[in-house]
DNA sequence: GTCTATAAGCCGATAGAC
DNA sequence: GTCTATCGGCTTATAGAC
C-alpha cells in the first residue's frame, strides 16, 4: 500500500530524473520538490537505487497504460503502430528539451554501470514486445521482431537529433516517411481482406 | 602551443567523459589517470567547463581526421557514405558498452543545460555537413541535407538500441538494410554515367 | 610546472526527538 | 510519519611552498 507521500516522491523523482538526469539529481532536489525534509525522505526510500527502481517500475506501468489507450483508440495494428511512430511528435516539446525518457535513462545507466540498467531496458522491451505483436497481427510474423526493432530505432534516432538540433520540420518529415513505409507493410494484409 | 601534460589531460578527459559521462567524472579521476596532482591540474585548466570545451574541440578535430581518411580510401560519394553507415559496426564494441560519443554527450549536456551544448552539437554538424556534400555529389542536391539527417538519425537509433540490448545481429541487419537503401540513391548517378 | 595543504560546500546516509 | 541535527566522504577550487 503506497502512501500518498511515497507516491509524490516517485512522481517528483520521475520528473527530475528525466529533466536533469539520475546522477545529477540529489535527494535534496527531490525532497525540495515534494516539500518534505531529507530525514522524512529516508523514511520512504533508504537508498538512491531504491527510488530509481520505483521510478522505472512507475514508467513501465505508465507505458503499459499508454499502450492500452492506443489499443482502445485504434482497432487496427497499422493504426496502433502509427500511434507509436507519432510519439516523437506528440511528445515533441519535451523530447526537444530533454530527449527520450527511455533512451536517455538507459544511456546514463550504461555509463554509470548501474544495477538498474536491466530494469530500464525492460521499458524498451514493453514497446518492443507490443510492436512485435502488432506486426505479427499485420501478417509479418517471421520478421515481426526485426520490424519492431526498426521502428524503435527510428524513434531513438529522431529523438536524439530533435534534442540536438531542435528541428521540428525534420521530425515531421521523418514521421511522414516512416508512416509511408508502414503502409507498404500493411497493404499486404489489405489485399488479402475483401 | 599545448604542453605535453595539457594534451595528456585532454586525452584522459575525452576517454573518461565518454565512458563515465561528463558530470560523473571528477577532476580527481582525470588527474589520477594522468598521474598528476589536482593542484597541477588546475594549472592547466581552471574550470571543468574549460576542459570540456577542449575535449569537444579535440573531438571535432579527430572527426575531421576520420573523414579525411574516408575520402582517401573511397573515391566515390557512395563509398564514403557507406563508411559512415558502417561506423556502428566499426565502433560496435565501444557503442555496445558506452553508446555513441556524440549522441550521449549532447543528451547529457541538454539535461545539464550546459553552455557547451552548442559546441557539442557542432560535432554532429561536422558529420551532417559532410554527408550533405556527399549526397550533393551523388546528384541529390535538393534533398541532400534531408538525406544526411536520415543517415545521421539511423546511426543514433542503431547506437542507442545496441547500447540498450547488445544485439549485434540487429546492428548487422540495419547496416545491410541502410546500405541497400543507399544503393538505390546511387543508381540514379550510375545510369547517367556511361 | 609540479607539488601539498586546505577551504567551503554538497553528497548520501544515520540517529533520535516528537 | 515527520522533523532537526549531524556524520564522514567527496566535490570544485584556491593558496602558497618548492
mmCIF file of C-alpha atoms (C1' of nucleotides) in Angstrom:
data_model
loop_
_atom_site.group_PDB
_atom_site.id
_atom_site.type_symbol
_atom_site.label_atom_id
_atom_site.label_comp_id
_atom_site.label_asym_id
_atom_site.label_seq_id
_atom_site.Cartn_x
_atom_site.Cartn_y
_atom_site.Cartn_z
ATOM 1 C CA UNK A 1 0.000 0.000 0.000
ATOM 2 C CA UNK A 2 1.891 3.085 -1.159
ATOM 3 C CA UNK A 3 1.281 6.156 0.995
ATOM 4 C CA UNK A 4 0.440 9.453 -0.653
ATOM 5 C CA UNK A 5 3.874 10.879 0.256
ATOM 6 C CA UNK A 6 5.672 7.893 -1.274
ATOM 7 C CA UNK A 7 3.707 8.375 -4.476
ATOM 8 C CA UNK A 8 4.528 12.094 -4.571
ATOM 9 C CA UNK A 9 8.228 11.273 -4.110
ATOM 10 C CA UNK A 10 8.128 8.841 -7.041
ATOM 11 C CA UNK A 11 6.401 11.378 -9.290
ATOM 12 C CA UNK A 12 8.854 14.158 -8.384
ATOM 13 C CA UNK A 13 11.847 11.838 -8.824
ATOM 14 C CA UNK A 14 10.475 10.598 -12.176
ATOM 15 C CA UNK A 15 10.246 14.178 -13.424
ATOM 16 C CA UNK A 16 13.665 15.248 -12.099
ATOM 17 C CA UNK A 17 15.452 12.097 -13.315
ATOM 18 C CA UNK A 18 14.066 12.850 -16.770
ATOM 19 C CA UNK A 19 14.804 16.574 -16.876
ATOM 20 C CA UNK A 20 18.134 16.684 -15.012
ATOM 21 C CA UNK A 21 19.355 13.095 -15.248
ATOM 22 C CA UNK A 22 19.551 10.463 -12.492
ATOM 23 C CA UNK A 23 23.089 11.125 -11.254
ATOM 24 C CA UNK A 24 22.702 14.919 -11.279
ATOM 25 C CA UNK A 25 19.500 14.790 -9.182
ATOM 26 C CA UNK A 26 20.124 14.877 -5.420
ATOM 27 C CA UNK A 27 17.915 13.771 -2.535
ATOM 28 C CA UNK A 28 17.674 17.445 -1.544
ATOM 29 C CA UNK A 29 16.285 18.275 -5.018
ATOM 30 C CA UNK A 30 13.532 15.660 -4.740
ATOM 31 C CA UNK A 31 12.733 16.474 -1.097
ATOM 32 C CA UNK A 32 12.536 20.160 -2.005
ATOM 33 C CA UNK A 33 10.104 19.437 -4.850
ATOM 34 C CA UNK A 34 7.839 17.375 -2.542
ATOM 35 C CA UNK A 35 8.237 19.884 0.309
ATOM 36 C CA UNK A 36 9.457 17.349 2.856
ATOM 37 C CA UNK A 37 12.725 17.126 4.797
ATOM 38 C CA UNK A 38 15.580 14.858 3.800
ATOM 39 C CA UNK A 39 15.055 12.885 7.018
ATOM 40 C CA UNK A 40 11.469 12.179 6.101
ATOM 41 C CA UNK A 41 12.643 11.212 2.641
ATOM 42 C CA UNK A 42 14.807 8.444 4.077
ATOM 43 C CA UNK A 43 11.780 7.043 5.882
ATOM 44 C CA UNK A 44 10.308 6.146 2.481
ATOM 45 C CA UNK A 45 13.458 5.267 0.489
ATOM 46 C CA UNK A 46 16.681 4.168 2.140
ATOM 47 C CA UNK A 47 18.941 4.378 -0.914
ATOM 48 C CA UNK A 48 19.008 6.234 -4.217
ATOM 49 C CA UNK A 49 18.884 2.936 -6.098
ATOM 50 C CA UNK A 50 15.629 2.075 -4.321
ATOM 51 C CA UNK A 51 13.875 5.180 -5.617
ATOM 52 C CA UNK A 52 15.307 4.636 -9.114
ATOM 53 C CA UNK A 53 13.821 1.141 -9.132
ATOM 54 C CA UNK A 54 10.460 2.568 -8.046
ATOM 55 C CA UNK A 55 10.626 5.250 -10.765
ATOM 56 C CA UNK A 56 11.387 2.698 -13.502
ATOM 57 C CA UNK A 57 8.539 0.498 -12.242
ATOM 58 C CA UNK A 58 6.209 3.516 -12.475
ATOM 59 C CA UNK A 59 7.419 4.191 -16.023
ATOM 60 C CA UNK A 60 6.708 0.610 -17.038
ATOM 61 C CA UNK A 61 3.184 0.952 -15.665
ATOM 62 C CA UNK A 62 2.539 4.284 -17.418
ATOM 63 C CA UNK A 63 3.924 2.867 -20.678
ATOM 64 C CA UNK A 64 1.506 -0.061 -20.467
ATOM 65 C CA UNK A 65 -1.336 2.378 -19.704
ATOM 66 C CA UNK A 66 -0.468 4.431 -22.802
ATOM 67 C CA UNK A 67 -0.419 1.278 -24.938
ATOM 68 C CA UNK A 68 -3.882 0.277 -23.636
ATOM 69 C CA UNK A 69 -5.114 3.747 -24.627
ATOM 70 C CA UNK A 70 -3.776 3.239 -28.162
ATOM 71 C CA UNK A 71 -5.495 -0.144 -28.336
ATOM 72 C CA UNK A 72 -8.789 1.455 -27.298
ATOM 73 C CA UNK A 73 -8.454 4.279 -29.835
ATOM 74 C CA UNK A 74 -7.164 2.285 -32.799
ATOM 75 C CA UNK A 75 -8.742 -1.012 -33.864
ATOM 76 C CA UNK A 76 -6.116 -1.943 -36.499
ATOM 77 C CA UNK A 77 -2.445 -2.922 -35.957
ATOM 78 C CA UNK A 78 -1.457 -0.312 -38.549
ATOM 79 C CA UNK A 79 -3.238 2.457 -36.627
ATOM 80 C CA UNK A 80 -1.642 1.306 -33.373
ATOM 81 C CA UNK A 81 1.898 1.254 -34.793
ATOM 82 C CA UNK A 82 1.156 4.689 -36.235
ATOM 83 C CA UNK A 83 0.414 5.890 -32.673
ATOM 84 C CA UNK A 84 3.893 4.774 -31.638
ATOM 85 C CA UNK A 85 5.557 6.382 -34.664
ATOM 86 C CA UNK A 86 3.843 9.670 -33.837
ATOM 87 C CA UNK A 87 5.065 9.790 -30.199
ATOM 88 C CA UNK A 88 8.059 11.811 -31.373
ATOM 89 C CA UNK A 89 5.533 14.467 -32.456
ATOM 90 C CA UNK A 90 3.104 14.027 -29.530
ATOM 91 C CA UNK A 91 5.925 14.462 -27.003
ATOM 92 C CA UNK A 92 7.912 16.706 -29.349
ATOM 93 C CA UNK A 93 8.319 19.671 -26.996
ATOM 94 C CA UNK A 94 9.692 17.541 -24.139
ATOM 95 C CA UNK A 95 11.921 15.483 -26.454
ATOM 96 C CA UNK A 96 13.397 18.633 -27.985
ATOM 97 C CA UNK A 97 14.367 19.840 -24.496
ATOM 98 C CA UNK A 98 15.236 16.598 -22.646
ATOM 99 C CA UNK A 99 15.392 13.764 -25.196
ATOM 100 C CA UNK A 100 13.575 10.430 -24.990
ATOM 101 C CA UNK A 101 12.969 9.395 -21.341
ATOM 102 C CA UNK A 102 13.722 5.734 -22.106
ATOM 103 C CA UNK A 103 16.772 6.187 -24.316
ATOM 104 C CA UNK A 104 18.489 8.839 -22.185
ATOM 105 C CA UNK A 105 17.999 6.813 -18.988
ATOM 106 C CA UNK A 106 19.468 3.602 -20.444
ATOM 107 C CA UNK A 107 22.396 5.601 -21.883
ATOM 108 C CA UNK A 108 23.115 7.172 -18.492
ATOM 109 C CA UNK A 109 22.768 3.927 -16.531
ATOM 110 C CA UNK A 110 25.058 2.145 -19.024
ATOM 111 C CA UNK A 111 27.825 4.678 -18.345
ATOM 112 C CA UNK A 112 27.239 4.505 -14.578
ATOM 113 C CA UNK A 113 27.339 0.689 -14.807
ATOM 114 C CA UNK A 114 24.202 0.818 -12.662
ATOM 115 C CA UNK A 115 22.471 -2.389 -11.432
ATOM 116 C CA UNK A 116 19.090 -0.992 -12.581
ATOM 117 C CA UNK A 117 20.233 -0.998 -16.229
ATOM 118 C CA UNK A 118 18.448 -4.260 -16.961
ATOM 119 C CA UNK A 119 15.227 -2.933 -15.440
ATOM 120 C CA UNK A 120 15.499 0.262 -17.500
ATOM 121 C CA UNK A 121 15.997 -1.779 -20.678
ATOM 122 C CA UNK A 122 12.750 -3.599 -19.923
ATOM 123 C CA UNK A 123 10.844 -0.330 -20.558
ATOM 124 C CA UNK A 124 12.204 -0.561 -24.100
ATOM 125 C CA UNK A 125 11.085 -4.193 -24.136
ATOM 126 C CA UNK A 126 7.498 -3.228 -23.295
ATOM 127 C CA UNK A 127 7.392 -1.226 -26.539
ATOM 128 C CA UNK A 128 9.400 -3.823 -28.473
ATOM 129 C CA UNK A 129 7.194 -6.779 -27.493
ATOM 130 C CA UNK A 130 3.994 -4.847 -28.152
ATOM 131 C CA UNK A 131 5.223 -3.676 -31.575
ATOM 132 C CA UNK A 132 6.176 -7.280 -32.391
ATOM 133 C CA UNK A 133 2.596 -8.317 -31.579
ATOM 134 C CA UNK A 134 1.239 -5.628 -33.890
ATOM 135 C CA UNK A 135 3.488 -6.623 -36.816
ATOM 136 C CA UNK A 136 2.506 -10.261 -36.246
ATOM 137 C CA UNK A 137 -1.147 -9.225 -36.466
ATOM 138 C CA UNK A 138 -0.270 -7.431 -39.713
ATOM 139 C CA UNK A 139 0.767 -10.781 -41.152
ATOM 140 C CA UNK A 140 4.551 -10.450 -40.822
ATOM 141 C CA UNK A 141 5.136 -12.965 -38.039
ATOM 142 C CA UNK A 142 8.518 -14.166 -39.347
ATOM 143 C CA UNK A 143 10.090 -10.719 -39.297
ATOM 144 C CA UNK A 144 7.867 -9.078 -36.671
ATOM 145 C CA UNK A 145 10.660 -8.525 -34.130
ATOM 146 C CA UNK A 146 13.001 -7.153 -36.793
ATOM 147 C CA UNK A 147 10.336 -4.654 -37.874
ATOM 148 C CA UNK A 148 9.627 -3.750 -34.231
ATOM 149 C CA UNK A 149 13.326 -3.013 -33.656
ATOM 150 C CA UNK A 150 13.423 -0.880 -36.802
ATOM 151 C CA UNK A 151 10.523 1.269 -35.596
ATOM 152 C CA UNK A 152 12.115 1.517 -32.152
ATOM 153 C CA UNK A 153 15.451 2.576 -33.712
ATOM 154 C CA UNK A 154 13.605 5.180 -35.785
ATOM 155 C CA UNK A 155 12.114 6.728 -32.640
ATOM 156 C CA UNK A 156 15.515 6.863 -30.907
ATOM 157 C CA UNK A 157 17.301 8.379 -33.891
ATOM 158 C CA UNK A 158 14.663 11.055 -34.396
ATOM 159 C CA UNK A 159 14.513 11.843 -30.653
ATOM 160 C CA UNK A 160 18.308 12.208 -30.323
ATOM 161 C CA UNK A 161 18.579 14.531 -33.330
ATOM 162 C CA UNK A 162 15.496 16.548 -32.330
ATOM 163 C CA UNK A 163 17.144 17.044 -28.933
ATOM 164 C CA UNK A 164 20.433 18.057 -30.588
ATOM 165 C CA UNK A 165 19.183 20.273 -33.444
ATOM 166 C CA UNK A 166 15.656 21.328 -32.394
ATOM 167 C CA UNK A 167 14.432 20.990 -35.976
ATOM 168 C CA UNK A 168 10.673 20.287 -35.969
ATOM 169 C CA UNK A 169 10.462 20.087 -39.763
ATOM 170 C CA UNK A 170 12.945 17.198 -39.645
ATOM 171 C CA UNK A 171 10.711 15.319 -37.176
ATOM 172 C CA UNK A 172 7.590 15.856 -39.295
ATOM 173 C CA UNK A 173 9.436 14.699 -42.416
ATOM 174 C CA UNK A 174 10.795 11.527 -40.819
ATOM 175 C CA UNK A 175 7.400 10.638 -39.306
ATOM 176 C CA UNK A 176 5.766 11.088 -42.697
ATOM 177 C CA UNK A 177 8.381 8.894 -44.339
ATOM 178 C CA UNK A 178 8.007 6.207 -41.663
ATOM 179 C CA UNK A 179 4.211 6.214 -41.977
ATOM 180 C CA UNK A 180 4.585 5.682 -45.702
ATOM 181 C CA UNK A 181 6.979 2.795 -45.048
ATOM 182 C CA UNK A 182 4.420 1.319 -42.639
ATOM 183 C CA UNK A 183 1.624 1.496 -45.195
ATOM 184 C CA UNK A 184 3.642 -0.651 -47.616
ATOM 185 C CA UNK A 185 3.798 -3.338 -44.919
ATOM 186 C CA UNK A 186 0.043 -3.013 -44.314
ATOM 187 C CA UNK A 187 -1.007 -3.333 -47.959
ATOM 188 C CA UNK A 188 -0.115 -6.988 -47.831
ATOM 189 C CA UNK A 189 -2.971 -7.516 -45.369
ATOM 190 C CA UNK A 190 -5.402 -5.216 -47.172
ATOM 191 C CA UNK A 191 -5.033 -7.195 -50.383
ATOM 192 C CA UNK A 192 -5.894 -10.423 -48.607
ATOM 193 C CA UNK A 193 -9.034 -8.971 -46.969
ATOM 194 C CA UNK A 194 -12.138 -8.303 -49.134
ATOM 195 C CA UNK B 1 51.234 25.709 -28.009
ATOM 196 C CA UNK B 2 49.757 22.923 -25.902
ATOM 197 C CA UNK B 3 52.214 21.323 -23.494
ATOM 198 C CA UNK B 4 52.500 17.549 -23.348
ATOM 199 C CA UNK B 5 50.742 17.458 -19.957
ATOM 200 C CA UNK B 6 47.838 19.518 -21.254
ATOM 201 C CA UNK B 7 47.461 17.147 -24.179
ATOM 202 C CA UNK B 8 47.518 14.118 -21.876
ATOM 203 C CA UNK B 9 44.819 15.729 -19.698
ATOM 204 C CA UNK B 10 42.598 16.278 -22.744
ATOM 205 C CA UNK B 11 43.030 12.676 -23.906
ATOM 206 C CA UNK B 12 42.276 11.262 -20.446
ATOM 207 C CA UNK B 13 39.244 13.560 -20.019
ATOM 208 C CA UNK B 14 37.979 12.654 -23.507
ATOM 209 C CA UNK B 15 38.077 8.972 -22.614
ATOM 210 C CA UNK B 16 36.513 9.381 -19.147
ATOM 211 C CA UNK B 17 33.782 11.770 -20.342
ATOM 212 C CA UNK B 18 32.825 9.131 -22.902
ATOM 213 C CA UNK B 19 32.959 6.083 -20.630
ATOM 214 C CA UNK B 20 31.593 7.589 -17.382
ATOM 215 C CA UNK B 21 29.795 10.711 -18.564
ATOM 216 C CA UNK B 22 30.848 14.349 -18.135
ATOM 217 C CA UNK B 23 29.056 15.110 -14.868
ATOM 218 C CA UNK B 24 30.094 11.857 -13.198
ATOM 219 C CA UNK B 25 33.798 12.395 -13.989
ATOM 220 C CA UNK B 26 35.697 14.343 -11.312
ATOM 221 C CA UNK B 27 38.952 16.288 -11.537
ATOM 222 C CA UNK B 28 40.477 13.680 -9.258
ATOM 223 C CA UNK B 29 39.514 10.938 -11.745
ATOM 224 C CA UNK B 30 41.264 12.727 -14.611
ATOM 225 C CA UNK B 31 44.287 13.702 -12.521
ATOM 226 C CA UNK B 32 44.593 10.093 -11.349
ATOM 227 C CA UNK B 33 44.557 8.825 -14.932
ATOM 228 C CA UNK B 34 47.296 11.288 -15.960
ATOM 229 C CA UNK B 35 49.252 10.669 -12.740
ATOM 230 C CA UNK B 36 49.434 14.317 -11.705
ATOM 231 C CA UNK B 37 48.119 16.096 -8.606
ATOM 232 C CA UNK B 38 44.885 18.070 -8.549
ATOM 233 C CA UNK B 39 46.868 21.235 -7.892
ATOM 234 C CA UNK B 40 48.889 20.723 -11.059
ATOM 235 C CA UNK B 41 45.652 20.031 -12.880
ATOM 236 C CA UNK B 42 44.329 23.493 -12.042
ATOM 237 C CA UNK B 43 47.464 24.990 -13.527
ATOM 238 C CA UNK B 44 46.301 23.754 -16.950
ATOM 239 C CA UNK B 45 42.505 24.058 -16.653
ATOM 240 C CA UNK B 46 40.827 26.431 -14.200
ATOM 241 C CA UNK B 47 37.250 25.125 -14.552
ATOM 242 C CA UNK B 48 35.540 21.926 -15.616
ATOM 243 C CA UNK B 49 33.830 23.782 -18.465
ATOM 244 C CA UNK B 50 37.239 24.773 -19.837
ATOM 245 C CA UNK B 51 38.373 21.172 -20.169
ATOM 246 C CA UNK B 52 35.031 20.143 -21.669
ATOM 247 C CA UNK B 53 35.453 22.804 -24.347
ATOM 248 C CA UNK B 54 38.963 21.498 -25.069
ATOM 249 C CA UNK B 55 37.682 17.898 -25.257
ATOM 250 C CA UNK B 56 34.919 18.819 -27.706
ATOM 251 C CA UNK B 57 37.414 20.756 -29.829
ATOM 252 C CA UNK B 58 39.642 17.640 -29.893
ATOM 253 C CA UNK B 59 36.659 15.512 -30.926
ATOM 254 C CA UNK B 60 35.863 17.880 -33.786
ATOM 255 C CA UNK B 61 39.465 17.592 -34.971
ATOM 256 C CA UNK B 62 39.518 13.786 -34.746
ATOM 257 C CA UNK B 63 36.175 13.603 -36.558
ATOM 258 C CA UNK B 64 37.565 15.703 -39.397
ATOM 259 C CA UNK B 65 40.670 13.482 -39.480
ATOM 260 C CA UNK B 66 38.491 10.358 -39.752
ATOM 261 C CA UNK B 67 36.529 11.945 -42.596
ATOM 262 C CA UNK B 68 39.752 12.781 -44.448
ATOM 263 C CA UNK B 69 40.756 9.120 -44.081
ATOM 264 C CA UNK B 70 37.457 8.013 -45.637
ATOM 265 C CA UNK B 71 37.987 10.443 -48.500
ATOM 266 C CA UNK B 72 41.446 8.975 -49.120
ATOM 267 C CA UNK B 73 40.197 5.395 -49.014
ATOM 268 C CA UNK B 74 36.966 5.821 -51.006
ATOM 269 C CA UNK B 75 36.869 7.737 -54.296
ATOM 270 C CA UNK B 76 33.065 7.724 -54.710
ATOM 271 C CA UNK B 77 30.423 9.541 -52.607
ATOM 272 C CA UNK B 78 28.573 6.222 -52.218
ATOM 273 C CA UNK B 79 31.651 4.521 -50.778
ATOM 274 C CA UNK B 80 32.235 7.443 -48.417
ATOM 275 C CA UNK B 81 28.662 7.449 -47.111
ATOM 276 C CA UNK B 82 28.999 3.686 -46.696
ATOM 277 C CA UNK B 83 31.995 4.319 -44.422
ATOM 278 C CA UNK B 84 29.776 6.457 -42.188
ATOM 279 C CA UNK B 85 26.958 3.903 -42.172
ATOM 280 C CA UNK B 86 29.411 1.216 -41.085
ATOM 281 C CA UNK B 87 30.745 3.199 -38.075
ATOM 282 C CA UNK B 88 28.149 1.461 -35.904
ATOM 283 C CA UNK B 89 29.921 -1.801 -36.793
ATOM 284 C CA UNK B 90 33.487 -0.420 -36.763
ATOM 285 C CA UNK B 91 32.982 1.050 -33.280
ATOM 286 C CA UNK B 92 30.468 -1.650 -32.323
ATOM 287 C CA UNK B 93 32.191 -2.884 -29.166
ATOM 288 C CA UNK B 94 32.502 0.602 -27.666
ATOM 289 C CA UNK B 95 28.980 1.600 -28.711
ATOM 290 C CA UNK B 96 27.521 -1.524 -27.124
ATOM 291 C CA UNK B 97 29.176 -0.583 -23.830
ATOM 292 C CA UNK B 98 29.038 3.241 -23.799
ATOM 293 C CA UNK B 99 26.771 4.382 -26.644
ATOM 294 C CA UNK B 100 27.628 6.935 -29.338
ATOM 295 C CA UNK B 101 30.154 9.523 -28.053
ATOM 296 C CA UNK B 102 28.397 12.359 -29.883
ATOM 297 C CA UNK B 103 24.785 11.453 -29.084
ATOM 298 C CA UNK B 104 25.325 10.631 -25.409
ATOM 299 C CA UNK B 105 27.287 13.853 -24.820
ATOM 300 C CA UNK B 106 24.644 16.111 -26.394
ATOM 301 C CA UNK B 107 21.918 14.290 -24.427
ATOM 302 C CA UNK B 108 23.772 14.805 -21.166
ATOM 303 C CA UNK B 109 24.623 18.450 -21.834
ATOM 304 C CA UNK B 110 20.988 19.150 -22.794
ATOM 305 C CA UNK B 111 19.816 17.912 -19.400
ATOM 306 C CA UNK B 112 22.557 19.846 -17.584
ATOM 307 C CA UNK B 113 21.587 22.960 -19.573
ATOM 308 C CA UNK B 114 25.319 23.321 -20.199
ATOM 309 C CA UNK B 115 26.770 26.288 -22.128
ATOM 310 C CA UNK B 116 28.911 23.873 -24.227
ATOM 311 C CA UNK B 117 25.774 22.263 -25.699
ATOM 312 C CA UNK B 118 26.038 24.299 -28.897
ATOM 313 C CA UNK B 119 29.683 23.317 -29.318
ATOM 314 C CA UNK B 120 28.820 19.636 -28.762
ATOM 315 C CA UNK B 121 26.080 19.837 -31.389
ATOM 316 C CA UNK B 122 28.649 21.126 -33.872
ATOM 317 C CA UNK B 123 30.360 17.694 -33.800
ATOM 318 C CA UNK B 124 27.083 16.355 -35.207
ATOM 319 C CA UNK B 125 27.203 19.184 -37.740
ATOM 320 C CA UNK B 126 30.645 18.106 -38.974
ATOM 321 C CA UNK B 127 29.109 14.748 -39.980
ATOM 322 C CA UNK B 128 25.879 16.360 -41.217
ATOM 323 C CA UNK B 129 27.577 18.912 -43.475
ATOM 324 C CA UNK B 130 29.985 16.329 -44.897
ATOM 325 C CA UNK B 131 27.155 13.845 -45.583
ATOM 326 C CA UNK B 132 25.235 16.679 -47.290
ATOM 327 C CA UNK B 133 28.248 17.261 -49.546
ATOM 328 C CA UNK B 134 28.367 13.558 -50.436
ATOM 329 C CA UNK B 135 24.659 13.367 -51.307
ATOM 330 C CA UNK B 136 25.042 16.536 -53.387
ATOM 331 C CA UNK B 137 27.879 14.848 -55.264
ATOM 332 C CA UNK B 138 25.562 11.849 -55.767
ATOM 333 C CA UNK B 139 23.221 14.169 -57.693
ATOM 334 C CA UNK B 140 20.627 14.804 -54.961
ATOM 335 C CA UNK B 141 21.409 18.428 -54.213
ATOM 336 C CA UNK B 142 17.796 19.426 -53.477
ATOM 337 C CA UNK B 143 17.305 16.848 -50.738
ATOM 338 C CA UNK B 144 20.949 16.355 -49.723
ATOM 339 C CA UNK B 145 20.501 17.726 -46.173
ATOM 340 C CA UNK B 146 17.334 15.671 -45.628
ATOM 341 C CA UNK B 147 19.180 12.517 -46.695
ATOM 342 C CA UNK B 148 22.153 13.439 -44.490
ATOM 343 C CA UNK B 149 19.847 13.828 -41.471
ATOM 344 C CA UNK B 150 18.233 10.462 -42.223
ATOM 345 C CA UNK B 151 21.610 8.691 -42.227
ATOM 346 C CA UNK B 152 22.574 10.537 -39.039
ATOM 347 C CA UNK B 153 19.285 9.500 -37.373
ATOM 348 C CA UNK B 154 19.912 5.913 -38.456
ATOM 349 C CA UNK B 155 23.287 5.906 -36.711
ATOM 350 C CA UNK B 156 21.810 7.323 -33.497
ATOM 351 C CA UNK B 157 18.885 4.899 -33.420
ATOM 352 C CA UNK B 158 21.105 1.873 -34.007
ATOM 353 C CA UNK B 159 23.685 3.065 -31.456
ATOM 354 C CA UNK B 160 21.082 3.659 -28.717
ATOM 355 C CA UNK B 161 19.472 0.238 -29.188
ATOM 356 C CA UNK B 162 22.820 -1.538 -29.487
ATOM 357 C CA UNK B 163 23.759 0.065 -26.164
ATOM 358 C CA UNK B 164 20.436 -0.976 -24.617
ATOM 359 C CA UNK B 165 20.041 -4.521 -25.987
ATOM 360 C CA UNK B 166 23.571 -5.549 -27.012
ATOM 361 C CA UNK B 167 22.224 -7.319 -30.109
ATOM 362 C CA UNK B 168 24.950 -7.465 -32.770
ATOM 363 C CA UNK B 169 22.736 -9.244 -35.300
ATOM 364 C CA UNK B 170 20.361 -6.271 -35.139
ATOM 365 C CA UNK B 171 23.217 -3.883 -35.989
ATOM 366 C CA UNK B 172 24.386 -6.014 -38.929
ATOM 367 C CA UNK B 173 20.821 -6.247 -40.250
ATOM 368 C CA UNK B 174 20.172 -2.500 -40.039
ATOM 369 C CA UNK B 175 23.510 -1.649 -41.668
ATOM 370 C CA UNK B 176 22.732 -4.051 -44.526
ATOM 371 C CA UNK B 177 19.300 -2.515 -44.980
ATOM 372 C CA UNK B 178 20.713 1.012 -44.945
ATOM 373 C CA UNK B 179 23.416 0.116 -47.484
ATOM 374 C CA UNK B 180 20.719 -1.260 -49.786
ATOM 375 C CA UNK B 181 18.739 1.967 -49.352
ATOM 376 C CA UNK B 182 21.894 3.931 -50.232
ATOM 377 C CA UNK B 183 22.474 1.948 -53.412
ATOM 378 C CA UNK B 184 19.005 2.944 -54.716
ATOM 379 C CA UNK B 185 20.050 6.581 -54.315
ATOM 380 C CA UNK B 186 23.327 5.885 -56.114
ATOM 381 C CA UNK B 187 21.795 4.101 -59.110
ATOM 382 C CA UNK B 188 20.449 7.413 -60.325
ATOM 383 C CA UNK B 189 24.027 8.579 -60.875
ATOM 384 C CA UNK B 190 25.217 5.280 -62.341
ATOM 385 C CA UNK B 191 22.574 5.395 -65.036
ATOM 386 C CA UNK B 192 23.684 8.866 -66.108
ATOM 387 C CA UNK B 193 27.335 7.863 -66.354
ATOM 388 C CA UNK B 194 28.487 5.716 -69.309
ATOM 389 C "C1'" DG C 1 55.387 23.239 -13.772
ATOM 390 C "C1'" DT C 2 54.549 20.444 -10.070
ATOM 391 C "C1'" DC C 3 53.527 19.661 -5.521
ATOM 392 C "C1'" DT C 4 50.901 19.658 -0.551
ATOM 393 C "C1'" DA C 5 47.508 21.588 2.309
ATOM 394 C "C1'" DT C 6 43.202 23.233 2.846
ATOM 395 C "C1'" DA C 7 38.910 25.869 2.305
ATOM 396 C "C1'" DA C 8 33.820 25.823 1.691
ATOM 397 C "C1'" DG C 9 30.059 23.312 0.332
ATOM 398 C "C1'" DC C 10 27.137 19.483 -1.241
ATOM 399 C "C1'" DC C 11 26.564 14.489 -1.299
ATOM 400 C "C1'" DG C 12 24.162 10.166 0.513
ATOM 401 C "C1'" DA C 13 23.027 8.355 4.737
ATOM 402 C "C1'" DT C 14 22.001 7.890 10.052
ATOM 403 C "C1'" DA C 15 20.264 8.872 14.871
ATOM 404 C "C1'" DG C 16 16.960 10.175 17.654
ATOM 405 C "C1'" DA C 17 13.277 13.622 19.361
ATOM 406 C "C1'" DC C 18 8.377 14.400 18.814
ATOM 407 C "C1'" DG D 1 5.304 9.984 9.657
ATOM 408 C "C1'" DT D 2 7.672 13.999 10.100
ATOM 409 C "C1'" DC D 3 11.124 16.654 11.872
ATOM 410 C "C1'" DT D 4 16.210 18.579 13.247
ATOM 411 C "C1'" DA D 5 20.923 17.722 13.822
ATOM 412 C "C1'" DT D 6 24.814 15.639 12.297
ATOM 413 C "C1'" DC D 7 28.405 12.406 10.272
ATOM 414 C "C1'" DG D 8 32.059 11.147 7.061
ATOM 415 C "C1'" DG D 9 33.255 11.496 2.442
ATOM 416 C "C1'" DC D 10 33.732 13.618 -1.940
ATOM 417 C "C1'" DT D 11 33.349 17.824 -4.800
ATOM 418 C "C1'" DT D 12 35.364 22.084 -7.101
ATOM 419 C "C1'" DA D 13 38.547 25.368 -6.348
ATOM 420 C "C1'" DT D 14 42.433 28.280 -4.036
ATOM 421 C "C1'" DA D 15 46.934 29.435 -1.655
ATOM 422 C "C1'" DG D 16 51.393 29.018 -1.408
ATOM 423 C "C1'" DA D 17 55.918 26.166 -0.955
ATOM 424 C "C1'" DC D 18 59.448 24.268 -3.982
#
